[in-house]
CSV table of C-alpha atoms in Angstrom, one decimal:
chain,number,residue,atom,x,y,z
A,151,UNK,CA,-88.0,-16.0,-49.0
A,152,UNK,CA,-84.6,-15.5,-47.8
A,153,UNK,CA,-83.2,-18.7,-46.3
A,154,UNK,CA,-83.1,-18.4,-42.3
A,155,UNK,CA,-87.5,-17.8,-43.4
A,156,UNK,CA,-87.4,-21.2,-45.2
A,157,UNK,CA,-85.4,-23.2,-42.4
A,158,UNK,CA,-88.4,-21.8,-39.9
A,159,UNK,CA,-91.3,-22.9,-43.0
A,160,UNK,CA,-89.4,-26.4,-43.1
A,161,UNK,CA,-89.4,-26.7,-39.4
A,162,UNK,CA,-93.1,-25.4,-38.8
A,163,UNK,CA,-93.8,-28.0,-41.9
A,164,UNK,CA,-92.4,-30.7,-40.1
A,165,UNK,CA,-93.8,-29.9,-37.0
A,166,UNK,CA,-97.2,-30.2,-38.3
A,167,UNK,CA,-96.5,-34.0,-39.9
A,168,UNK,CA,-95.2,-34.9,-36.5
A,169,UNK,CA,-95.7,-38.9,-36.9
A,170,UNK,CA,-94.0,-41.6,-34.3
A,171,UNK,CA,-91.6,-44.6,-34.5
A,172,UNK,CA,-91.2,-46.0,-37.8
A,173,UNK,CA,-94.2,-45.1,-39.4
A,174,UNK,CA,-93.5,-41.9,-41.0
A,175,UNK,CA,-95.8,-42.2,-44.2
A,176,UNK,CA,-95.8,-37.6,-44.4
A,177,UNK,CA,-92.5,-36.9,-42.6
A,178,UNK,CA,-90.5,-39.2,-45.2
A,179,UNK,CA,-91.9,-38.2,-48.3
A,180,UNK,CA,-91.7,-34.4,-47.3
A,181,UNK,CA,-88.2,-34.4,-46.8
A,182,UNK,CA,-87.0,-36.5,-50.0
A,183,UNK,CA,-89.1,-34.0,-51.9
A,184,UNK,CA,-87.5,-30.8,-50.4
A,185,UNK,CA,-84.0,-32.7,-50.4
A,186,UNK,CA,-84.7,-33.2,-54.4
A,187,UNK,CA,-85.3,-29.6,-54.7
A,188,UNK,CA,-82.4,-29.0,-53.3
A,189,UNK,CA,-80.1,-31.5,-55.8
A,190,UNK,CA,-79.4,-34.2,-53.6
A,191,UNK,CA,-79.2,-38.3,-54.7
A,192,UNK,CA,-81.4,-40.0,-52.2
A,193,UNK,CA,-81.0,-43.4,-51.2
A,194,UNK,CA,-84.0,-45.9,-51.5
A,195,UNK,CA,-85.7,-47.1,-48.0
A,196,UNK,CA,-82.7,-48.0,-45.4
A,197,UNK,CA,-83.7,-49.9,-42.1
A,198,UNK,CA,-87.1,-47.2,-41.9
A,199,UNK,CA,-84.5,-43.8,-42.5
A,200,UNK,CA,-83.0,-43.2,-46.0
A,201,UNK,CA,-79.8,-41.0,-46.7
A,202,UNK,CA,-79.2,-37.8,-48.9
A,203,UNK,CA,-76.3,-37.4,-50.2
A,204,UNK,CA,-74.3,-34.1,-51.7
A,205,UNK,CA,-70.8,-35.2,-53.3
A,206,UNK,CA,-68.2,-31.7,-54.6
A,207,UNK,CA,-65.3,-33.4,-55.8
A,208,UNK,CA,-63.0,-35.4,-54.4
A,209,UNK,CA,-62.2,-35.9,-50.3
A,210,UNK,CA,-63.4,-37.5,-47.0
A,211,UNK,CA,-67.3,-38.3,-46.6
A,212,UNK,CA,-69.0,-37.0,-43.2
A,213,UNK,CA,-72.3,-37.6,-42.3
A,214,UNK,CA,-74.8,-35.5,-40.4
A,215,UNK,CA,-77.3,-37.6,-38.4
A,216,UNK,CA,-81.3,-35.7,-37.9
A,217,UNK,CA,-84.4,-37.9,-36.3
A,218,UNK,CA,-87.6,-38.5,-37.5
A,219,UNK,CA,-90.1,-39.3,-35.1
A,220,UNK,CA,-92.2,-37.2,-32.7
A,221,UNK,CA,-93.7,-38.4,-29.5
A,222,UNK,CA,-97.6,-40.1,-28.8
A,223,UNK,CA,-98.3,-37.0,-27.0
A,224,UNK,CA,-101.6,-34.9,-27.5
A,225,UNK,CA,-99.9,-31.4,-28.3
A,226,UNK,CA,-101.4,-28.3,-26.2
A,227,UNK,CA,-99.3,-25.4,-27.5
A,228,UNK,CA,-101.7,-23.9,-29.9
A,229,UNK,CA,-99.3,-22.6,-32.1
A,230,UNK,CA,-100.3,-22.2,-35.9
A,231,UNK,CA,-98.3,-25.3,-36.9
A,232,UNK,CA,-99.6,-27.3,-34.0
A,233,UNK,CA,-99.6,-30.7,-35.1
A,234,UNK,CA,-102.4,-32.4,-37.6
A,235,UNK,CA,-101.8,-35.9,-36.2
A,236,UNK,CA,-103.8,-37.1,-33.3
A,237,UNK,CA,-101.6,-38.4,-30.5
A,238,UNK,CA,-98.5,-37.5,-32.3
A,239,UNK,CA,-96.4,-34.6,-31.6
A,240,UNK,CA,-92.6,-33.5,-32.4
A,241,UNK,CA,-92.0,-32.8,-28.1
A,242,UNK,CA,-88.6,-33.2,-28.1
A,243,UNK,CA,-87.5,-31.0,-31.1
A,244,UNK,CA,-86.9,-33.3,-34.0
A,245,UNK,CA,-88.4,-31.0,-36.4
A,246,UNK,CA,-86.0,-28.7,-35.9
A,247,UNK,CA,-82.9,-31.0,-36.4
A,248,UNK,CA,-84.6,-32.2,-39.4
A,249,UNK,CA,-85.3,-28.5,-40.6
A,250,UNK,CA,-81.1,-27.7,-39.8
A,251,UNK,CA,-80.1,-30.6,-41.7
A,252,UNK,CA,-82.0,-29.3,-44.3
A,253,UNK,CA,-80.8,-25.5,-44.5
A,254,UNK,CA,-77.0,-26.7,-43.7
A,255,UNK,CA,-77.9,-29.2,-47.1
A,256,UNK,CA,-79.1,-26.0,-49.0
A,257,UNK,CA,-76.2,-23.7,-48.2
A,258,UNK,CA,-73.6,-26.4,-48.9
A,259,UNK,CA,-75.9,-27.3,-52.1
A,260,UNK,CA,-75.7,-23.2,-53.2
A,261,UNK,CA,-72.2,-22.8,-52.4
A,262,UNK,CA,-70.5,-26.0,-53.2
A,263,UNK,CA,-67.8,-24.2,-51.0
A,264,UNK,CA,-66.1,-28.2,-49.8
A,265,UNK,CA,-64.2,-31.0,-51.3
A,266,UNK,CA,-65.5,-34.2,-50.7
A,267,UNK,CA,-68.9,-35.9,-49.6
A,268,UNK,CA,-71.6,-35.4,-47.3
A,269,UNK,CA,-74.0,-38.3,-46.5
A,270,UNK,CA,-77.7,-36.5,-44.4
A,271,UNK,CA,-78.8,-39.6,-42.6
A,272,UNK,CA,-82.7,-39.2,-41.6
A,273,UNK,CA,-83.0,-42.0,-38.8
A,274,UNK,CA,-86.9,-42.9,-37.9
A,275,UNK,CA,-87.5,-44.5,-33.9
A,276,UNK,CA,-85.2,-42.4,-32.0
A,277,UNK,CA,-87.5,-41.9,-29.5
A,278,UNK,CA,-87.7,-46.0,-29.0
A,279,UNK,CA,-84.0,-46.4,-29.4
A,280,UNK,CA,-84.5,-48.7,-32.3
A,281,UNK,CA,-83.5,-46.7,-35.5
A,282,UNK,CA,-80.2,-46.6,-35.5
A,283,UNK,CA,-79.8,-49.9,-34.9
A,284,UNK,CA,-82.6,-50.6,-37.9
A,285,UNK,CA,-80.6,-48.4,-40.6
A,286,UNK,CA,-77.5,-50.6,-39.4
A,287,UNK,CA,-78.4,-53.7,-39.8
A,288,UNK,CA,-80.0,-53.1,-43.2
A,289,UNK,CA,-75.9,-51.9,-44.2
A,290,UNK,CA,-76.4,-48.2,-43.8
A,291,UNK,CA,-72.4,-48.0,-42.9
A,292,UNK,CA,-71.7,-51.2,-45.6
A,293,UNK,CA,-73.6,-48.9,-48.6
A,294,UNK,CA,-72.4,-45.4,-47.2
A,295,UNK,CA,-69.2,-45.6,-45.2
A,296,UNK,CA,-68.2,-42.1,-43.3
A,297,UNK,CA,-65.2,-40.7,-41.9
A,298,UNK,CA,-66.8,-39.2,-39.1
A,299,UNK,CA,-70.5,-38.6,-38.0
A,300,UNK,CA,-71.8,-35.3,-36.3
A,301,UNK,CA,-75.5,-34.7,-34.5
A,302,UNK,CA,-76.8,-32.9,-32.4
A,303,UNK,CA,-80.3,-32.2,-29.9
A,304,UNK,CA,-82.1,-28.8,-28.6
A,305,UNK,CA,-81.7,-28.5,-24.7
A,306,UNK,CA,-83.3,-26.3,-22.9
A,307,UNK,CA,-82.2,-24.8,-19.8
A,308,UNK,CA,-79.5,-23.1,-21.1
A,309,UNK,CA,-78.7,-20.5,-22.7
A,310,UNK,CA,-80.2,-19.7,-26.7
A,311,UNK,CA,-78.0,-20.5,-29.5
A,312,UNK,CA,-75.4,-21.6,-26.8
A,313,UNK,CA,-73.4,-24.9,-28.0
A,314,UNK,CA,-72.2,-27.2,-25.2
A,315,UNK,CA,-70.5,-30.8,-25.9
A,316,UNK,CA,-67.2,-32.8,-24.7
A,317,UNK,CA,-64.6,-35.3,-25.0
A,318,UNK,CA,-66.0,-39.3,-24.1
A,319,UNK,CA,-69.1,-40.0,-22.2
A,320,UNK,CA,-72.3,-37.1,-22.9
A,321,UNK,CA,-75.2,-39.3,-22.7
A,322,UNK,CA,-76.0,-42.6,-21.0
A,323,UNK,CA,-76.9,-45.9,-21.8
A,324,UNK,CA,-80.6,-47.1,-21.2
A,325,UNK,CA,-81.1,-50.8,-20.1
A,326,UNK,CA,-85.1,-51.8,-18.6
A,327,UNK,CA,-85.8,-54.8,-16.4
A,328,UNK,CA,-88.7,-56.7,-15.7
A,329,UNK,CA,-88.2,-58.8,-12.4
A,330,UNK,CA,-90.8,-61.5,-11.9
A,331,UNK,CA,-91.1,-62.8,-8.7
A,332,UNK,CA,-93.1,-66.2,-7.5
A,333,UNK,CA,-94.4,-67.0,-4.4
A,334,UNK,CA,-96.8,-68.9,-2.7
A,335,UNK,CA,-100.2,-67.1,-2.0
A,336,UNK,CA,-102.7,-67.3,0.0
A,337,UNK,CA,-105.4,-65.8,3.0
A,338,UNK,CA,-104.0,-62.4,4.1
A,339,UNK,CA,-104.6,-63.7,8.1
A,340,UNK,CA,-101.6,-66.7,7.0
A,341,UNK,CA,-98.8,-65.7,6.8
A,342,UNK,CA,-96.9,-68.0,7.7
A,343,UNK,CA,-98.4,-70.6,4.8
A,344,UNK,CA,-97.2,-68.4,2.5
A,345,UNK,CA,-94.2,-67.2,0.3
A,346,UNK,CA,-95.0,-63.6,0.1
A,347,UNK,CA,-93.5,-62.0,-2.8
A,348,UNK,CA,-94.3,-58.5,-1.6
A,349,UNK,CA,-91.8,-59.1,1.1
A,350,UNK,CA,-89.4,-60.4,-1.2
A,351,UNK,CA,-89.8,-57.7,-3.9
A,352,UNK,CA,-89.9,-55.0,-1.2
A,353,UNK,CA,-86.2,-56.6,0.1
A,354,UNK,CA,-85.0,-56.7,-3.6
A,355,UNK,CA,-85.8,-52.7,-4.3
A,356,UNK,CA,-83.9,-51.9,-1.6
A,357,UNK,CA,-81.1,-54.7,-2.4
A,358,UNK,CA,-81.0,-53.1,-5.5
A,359,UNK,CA,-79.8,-49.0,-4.5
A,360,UNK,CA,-76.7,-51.0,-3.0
A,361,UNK,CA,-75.7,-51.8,-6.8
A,362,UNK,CA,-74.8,-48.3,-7.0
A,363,UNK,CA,-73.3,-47.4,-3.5
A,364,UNK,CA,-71.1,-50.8,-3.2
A,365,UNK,CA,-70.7,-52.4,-6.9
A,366,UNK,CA,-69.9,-49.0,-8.7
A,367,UNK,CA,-67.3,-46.8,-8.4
A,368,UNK,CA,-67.3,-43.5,-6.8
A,369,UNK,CA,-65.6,-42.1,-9.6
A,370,UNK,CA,-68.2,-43.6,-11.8
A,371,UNK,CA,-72.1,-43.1,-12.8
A,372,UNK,CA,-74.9,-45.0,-12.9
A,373,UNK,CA,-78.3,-44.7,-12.0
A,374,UNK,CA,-81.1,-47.6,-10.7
A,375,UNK,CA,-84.6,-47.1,-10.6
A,376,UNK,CA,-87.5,-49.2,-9.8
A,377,UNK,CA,-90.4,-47.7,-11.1
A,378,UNK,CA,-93.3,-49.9,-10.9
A,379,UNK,CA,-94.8,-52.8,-8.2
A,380,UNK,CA,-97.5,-54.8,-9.7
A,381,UNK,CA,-99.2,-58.1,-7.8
A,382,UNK,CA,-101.9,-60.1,-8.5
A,383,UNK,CA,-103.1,-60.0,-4.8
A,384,UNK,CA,-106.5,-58.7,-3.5
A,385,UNK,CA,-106.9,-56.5,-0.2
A,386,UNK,CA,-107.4,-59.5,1.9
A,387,UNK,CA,-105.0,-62.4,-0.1
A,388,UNK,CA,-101.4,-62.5,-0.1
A,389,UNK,CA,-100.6,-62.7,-3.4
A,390,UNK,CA,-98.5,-65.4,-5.6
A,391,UNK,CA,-96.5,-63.3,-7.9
A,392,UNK,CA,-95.1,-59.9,-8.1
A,393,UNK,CA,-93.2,-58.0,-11.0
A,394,UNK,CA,-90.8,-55.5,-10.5
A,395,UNK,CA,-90.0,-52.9,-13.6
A,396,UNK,CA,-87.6,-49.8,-13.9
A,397,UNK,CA,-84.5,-48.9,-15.7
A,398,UNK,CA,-80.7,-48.6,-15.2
A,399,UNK,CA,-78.6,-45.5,-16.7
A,400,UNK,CA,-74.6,-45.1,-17.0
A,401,UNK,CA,-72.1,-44.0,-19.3
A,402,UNK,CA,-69.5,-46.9,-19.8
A,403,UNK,CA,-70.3,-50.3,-20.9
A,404,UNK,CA,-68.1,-52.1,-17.8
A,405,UNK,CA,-70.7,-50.4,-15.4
A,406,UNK,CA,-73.1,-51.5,-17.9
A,407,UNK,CA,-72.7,-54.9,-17.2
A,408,UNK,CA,-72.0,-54.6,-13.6
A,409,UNK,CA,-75.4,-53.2,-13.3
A,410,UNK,CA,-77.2,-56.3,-15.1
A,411,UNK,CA,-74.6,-59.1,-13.5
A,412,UNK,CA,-75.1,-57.7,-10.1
A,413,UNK,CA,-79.5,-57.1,-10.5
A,414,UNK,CA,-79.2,-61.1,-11.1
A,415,UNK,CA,-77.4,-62.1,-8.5
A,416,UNK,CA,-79.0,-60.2,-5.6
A,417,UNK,CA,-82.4,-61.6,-7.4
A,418,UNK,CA,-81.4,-64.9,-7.3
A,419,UNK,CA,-80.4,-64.7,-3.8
A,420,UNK,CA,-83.1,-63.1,-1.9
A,421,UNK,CA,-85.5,-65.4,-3.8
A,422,UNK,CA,-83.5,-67.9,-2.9
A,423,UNK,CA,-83.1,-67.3,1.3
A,424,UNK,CA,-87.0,-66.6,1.0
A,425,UNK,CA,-87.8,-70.0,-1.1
A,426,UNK,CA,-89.2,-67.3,-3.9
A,427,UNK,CA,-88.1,-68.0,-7.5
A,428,UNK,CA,-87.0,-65.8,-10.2
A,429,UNK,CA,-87.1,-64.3,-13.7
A,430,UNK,CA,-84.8,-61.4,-14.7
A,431,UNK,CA,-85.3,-60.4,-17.9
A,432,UNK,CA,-83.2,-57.2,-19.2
A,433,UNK,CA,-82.8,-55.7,-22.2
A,434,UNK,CA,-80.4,-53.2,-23.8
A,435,UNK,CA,-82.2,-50.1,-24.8
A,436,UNK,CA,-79.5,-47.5,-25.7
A,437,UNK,CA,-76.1,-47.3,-25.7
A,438,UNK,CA,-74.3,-44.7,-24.1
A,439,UNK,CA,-73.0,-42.1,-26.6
A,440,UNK,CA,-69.3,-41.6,-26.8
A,441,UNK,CA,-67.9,-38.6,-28.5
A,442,UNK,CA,-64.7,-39.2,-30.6
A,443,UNK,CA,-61.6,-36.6,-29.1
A,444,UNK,CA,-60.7,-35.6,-32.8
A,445,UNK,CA,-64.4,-35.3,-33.6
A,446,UNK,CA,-64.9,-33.6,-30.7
A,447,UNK,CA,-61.9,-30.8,-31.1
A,448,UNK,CA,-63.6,-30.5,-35.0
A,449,UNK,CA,-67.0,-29.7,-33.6
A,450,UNK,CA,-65.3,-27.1,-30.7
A,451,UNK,CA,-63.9,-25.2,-33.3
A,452,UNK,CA,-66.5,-24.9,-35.4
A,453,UNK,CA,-69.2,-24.3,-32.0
A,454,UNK,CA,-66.5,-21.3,-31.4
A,455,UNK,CA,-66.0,-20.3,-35.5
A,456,UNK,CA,-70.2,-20.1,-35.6
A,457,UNK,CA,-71.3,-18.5,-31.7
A,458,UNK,CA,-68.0,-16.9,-30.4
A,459,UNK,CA,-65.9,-19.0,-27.6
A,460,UNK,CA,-67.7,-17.2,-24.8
A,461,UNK,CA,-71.3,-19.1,-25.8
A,462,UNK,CA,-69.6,-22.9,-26.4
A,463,UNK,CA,-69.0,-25.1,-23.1
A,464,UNK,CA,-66.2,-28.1,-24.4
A,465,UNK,CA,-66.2,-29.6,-21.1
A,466,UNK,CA,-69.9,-29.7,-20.5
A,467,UNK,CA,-71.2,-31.7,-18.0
A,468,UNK,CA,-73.1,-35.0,-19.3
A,469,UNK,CA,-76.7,-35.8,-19.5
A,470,UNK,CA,-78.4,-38.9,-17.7
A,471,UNK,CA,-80.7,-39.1,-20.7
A,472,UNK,CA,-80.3,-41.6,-23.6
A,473,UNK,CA,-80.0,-40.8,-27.5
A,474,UNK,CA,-79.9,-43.8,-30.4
A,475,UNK,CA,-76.9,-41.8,-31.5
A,476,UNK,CA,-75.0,-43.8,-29.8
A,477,UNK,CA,-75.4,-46.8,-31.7
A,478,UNK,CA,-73.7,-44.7,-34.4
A,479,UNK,CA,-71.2,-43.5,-32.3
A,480,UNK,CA,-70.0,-47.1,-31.8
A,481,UNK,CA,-69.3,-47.7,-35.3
A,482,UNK,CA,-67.8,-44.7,-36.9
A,483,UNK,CA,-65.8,-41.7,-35.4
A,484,UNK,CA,-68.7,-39.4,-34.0
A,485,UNK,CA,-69.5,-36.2,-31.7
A,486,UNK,CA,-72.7,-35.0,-30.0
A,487,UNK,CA,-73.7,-31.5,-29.4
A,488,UNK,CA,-76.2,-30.2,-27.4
A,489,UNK,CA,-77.6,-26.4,-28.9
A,490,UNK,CA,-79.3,-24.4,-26.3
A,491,UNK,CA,-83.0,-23.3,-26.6
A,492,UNK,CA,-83.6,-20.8,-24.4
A,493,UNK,CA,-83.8,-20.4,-20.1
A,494,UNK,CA,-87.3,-19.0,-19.9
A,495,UNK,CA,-90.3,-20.9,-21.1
A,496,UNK,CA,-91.3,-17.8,-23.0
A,497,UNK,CA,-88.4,-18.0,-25.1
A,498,UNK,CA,-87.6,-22.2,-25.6
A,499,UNK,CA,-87.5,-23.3,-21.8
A,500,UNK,CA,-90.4,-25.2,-21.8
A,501,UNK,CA,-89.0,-28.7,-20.8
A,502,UNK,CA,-88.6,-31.6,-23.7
A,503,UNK,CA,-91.2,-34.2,-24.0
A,504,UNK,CA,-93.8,-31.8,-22.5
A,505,UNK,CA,-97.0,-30.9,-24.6
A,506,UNK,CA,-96.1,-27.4,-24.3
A,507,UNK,CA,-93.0,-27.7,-26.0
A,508,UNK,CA,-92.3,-26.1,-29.1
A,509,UNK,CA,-88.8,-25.4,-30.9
A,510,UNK,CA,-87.2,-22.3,-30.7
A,511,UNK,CA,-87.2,-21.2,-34.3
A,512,UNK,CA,-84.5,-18.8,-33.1
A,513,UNK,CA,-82.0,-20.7,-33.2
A,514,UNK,CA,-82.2,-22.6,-36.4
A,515,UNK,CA,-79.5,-20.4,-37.9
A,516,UNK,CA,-77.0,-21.5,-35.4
A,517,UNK,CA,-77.4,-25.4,-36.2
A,518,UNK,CA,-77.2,-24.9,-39.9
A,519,UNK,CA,-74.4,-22.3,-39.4
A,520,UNK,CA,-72.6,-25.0,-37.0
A,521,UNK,CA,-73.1,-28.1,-39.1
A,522,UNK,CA,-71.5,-26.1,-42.6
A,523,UNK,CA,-68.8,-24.9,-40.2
A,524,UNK,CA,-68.2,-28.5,-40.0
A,525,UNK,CA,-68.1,-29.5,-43.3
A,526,UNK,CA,-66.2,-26.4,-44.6
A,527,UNK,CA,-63.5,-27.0,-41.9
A,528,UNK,CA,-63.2,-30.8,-42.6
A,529,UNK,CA,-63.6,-31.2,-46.5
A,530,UNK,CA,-62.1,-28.1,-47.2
A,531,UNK,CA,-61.5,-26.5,-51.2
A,532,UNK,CA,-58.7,-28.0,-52.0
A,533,UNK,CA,-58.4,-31.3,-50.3
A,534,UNK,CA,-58.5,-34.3,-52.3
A,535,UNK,CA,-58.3,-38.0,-51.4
């Protein structure tokens, strides 16, 4: 079959081994086989993920960064290639960044058209925003050090085969929080022999949306929500404790800690001026991924070299969502590209993380096309180190 056929068989493949988190027991072993096939040295297990690796001579060393894991959602799309795993389902389009990363490895494998090294890191747990962070700490960066790091995620919306990233900020930082709050419960027609915590919680969510309007600056972003209320009351008891859950979103790590330093303190204080104590306990989900500027002009030119300037946006605006490629990005010199999917659902519009979605095997060709544009343009014949 002629190669944009076997990226959509790869995909379709991969799509029906959809498997979540870490455990990946027939994602894994599909991929190293085809990757074998193909000629390049694999890495033994890394932190859950593993890395491929194609070497031409001498030069810089990139890598290109695909996820692993699906979703725990029951898939209703009904396609052919629906997935064989019960609960588990590839929503948000990780099969097909898996299946680009495997036909950009191919053509680069064919052609050895490039001058230097090429390291395919397969990262499990996206979803869960532990992966990166797993491959990491077991010396992914200590064993296979990179100039620069390039990924990239289906979006749809907008238009197919379009390619749209920019300069700094493109996707936010994730932080949850659990607030517990205690009281003093008791009969529903005593109020006043009670700390009510419901009163207390219901003054802290609306403490909380001033984080945003008064401790943030215009000029910068950052999101609070409260998303669940849970008591241990009955219909007729005041109750003794509440807990308050949600998350916060932004796109620089000052506003990141403004956010957590200034939940605390209005906690603290309300529980205080009600005689209500306190637990905060917050946790850093994902960091917010920064693109690189030199990266970034790199993966411009080659958006404009693969879909013609009129289909790239380099100034795009950035997405509230959260991607463990920003753990990455921290570490080595990175960029971020969103590839368009399609506008109507017919055609890749279904929304991500639906159990409708399915990848739009259209526009394979443009990832792998994209991701050897990069290589070609940054280990180019000729270079040396």
């Amino acid at each position: 079959m002629d190669s944009a056929t076997q990226v959509i068989a790869w995909r379709r493949e991969l799509h029906k081994r959809a498997e979540v988190g870490f455990e990946l027991p027939r994602t894994v072993p599909y991929l190293r086989e085809v990757l074998t096939d193909l000629g390049l040295e694999l890495s033994d297990d890394i932190g859950g993920g593993f890395v491929a690796t194609l070497t031409n001579g001498a030069g810089p060393t990139i890598g290109i960064r695909a996820d692993m894991d699906g979703l725990p959602i029951s898939e209703a799309t009904g396609k052919d290639w629906t997935s064989e795993q019960p609960q588990s389902m590839h929503a948000c389009g990780h099969d097909g960044h898996m299946a680009m990363a495997l036909g950009a490895a191919a053509a680069l494998s064919a052609t050895r058209d490039f001058n230097g090294t090429i390291h395919f890191v397969f990262q499990p747990a996206e979803e869960p925003g532990h992966g990166a962070q797993s491959m990491m700490a077991a010396g992914l960066f200590d064993r296979y050090p990179m100039d620069a790091m390039f990924g990239l995620h289906n979006l749809h919306g907008v238009p197919a085969g379009s390619l749209h990233t920019r300069p700094g900020a493109i996707m936010a930082s994730e932080d949850l929080f659990e607030i517990h709050i205690h009281g003093r419960g008791g009969h529903a027609s005593r109020p006043e022999a009670v700390v009510d915590p419901l009163v207390v919680g219901a003054e802290i969510i609306t403490a909380l949306q001033s984080i945003v309007s008064r401790s943030v600056a215009p000029t910068d972003v950052a999101v609070v929500s409260c998303t669940e209320f849970i008591s241990d009351g009955a219909r007729n008891a005041i109750p003794s404790n509440v807990i308050i859950k949600g998350d916060t979103r932004s796109f620089d790590p000052e506003v990141q800690a403004t956010l957590e330093r200034r939940m605390r303190e209005l906690v603290a204080g309300i529980c205080a001026a009600h005689g209500a104590t306190s637990e905060v306990i917050y946790t850093h989900e994902f960091a917010p991924t920064i693109n690189d500027a030199r990266s970034t002009e790199t993966a411009v030119a080659a958006a404009i070299a693969t879909v013609g300037e009129s289909n790239v946006n380099s100034n795009c605006p950035a997405w509230a969502g959260s991607e463990d490629f920003g753990q990455f990005a921290k570490h080595v010199p990175a960029n971020f590209t969103f590839l368009g999917i399609g506008v109507d659902a017919s055609e890749g519009g279904v929304p991500l993380h639906s159990r409708d979605y399915d990848f739009n095997d259209n526009v394979l060709d443009v990832g792998v096309r994209y991701y050897v544009d990069i290589v070609t343009r940054l280990l180019p014949r000729g270079a040396s180190a």
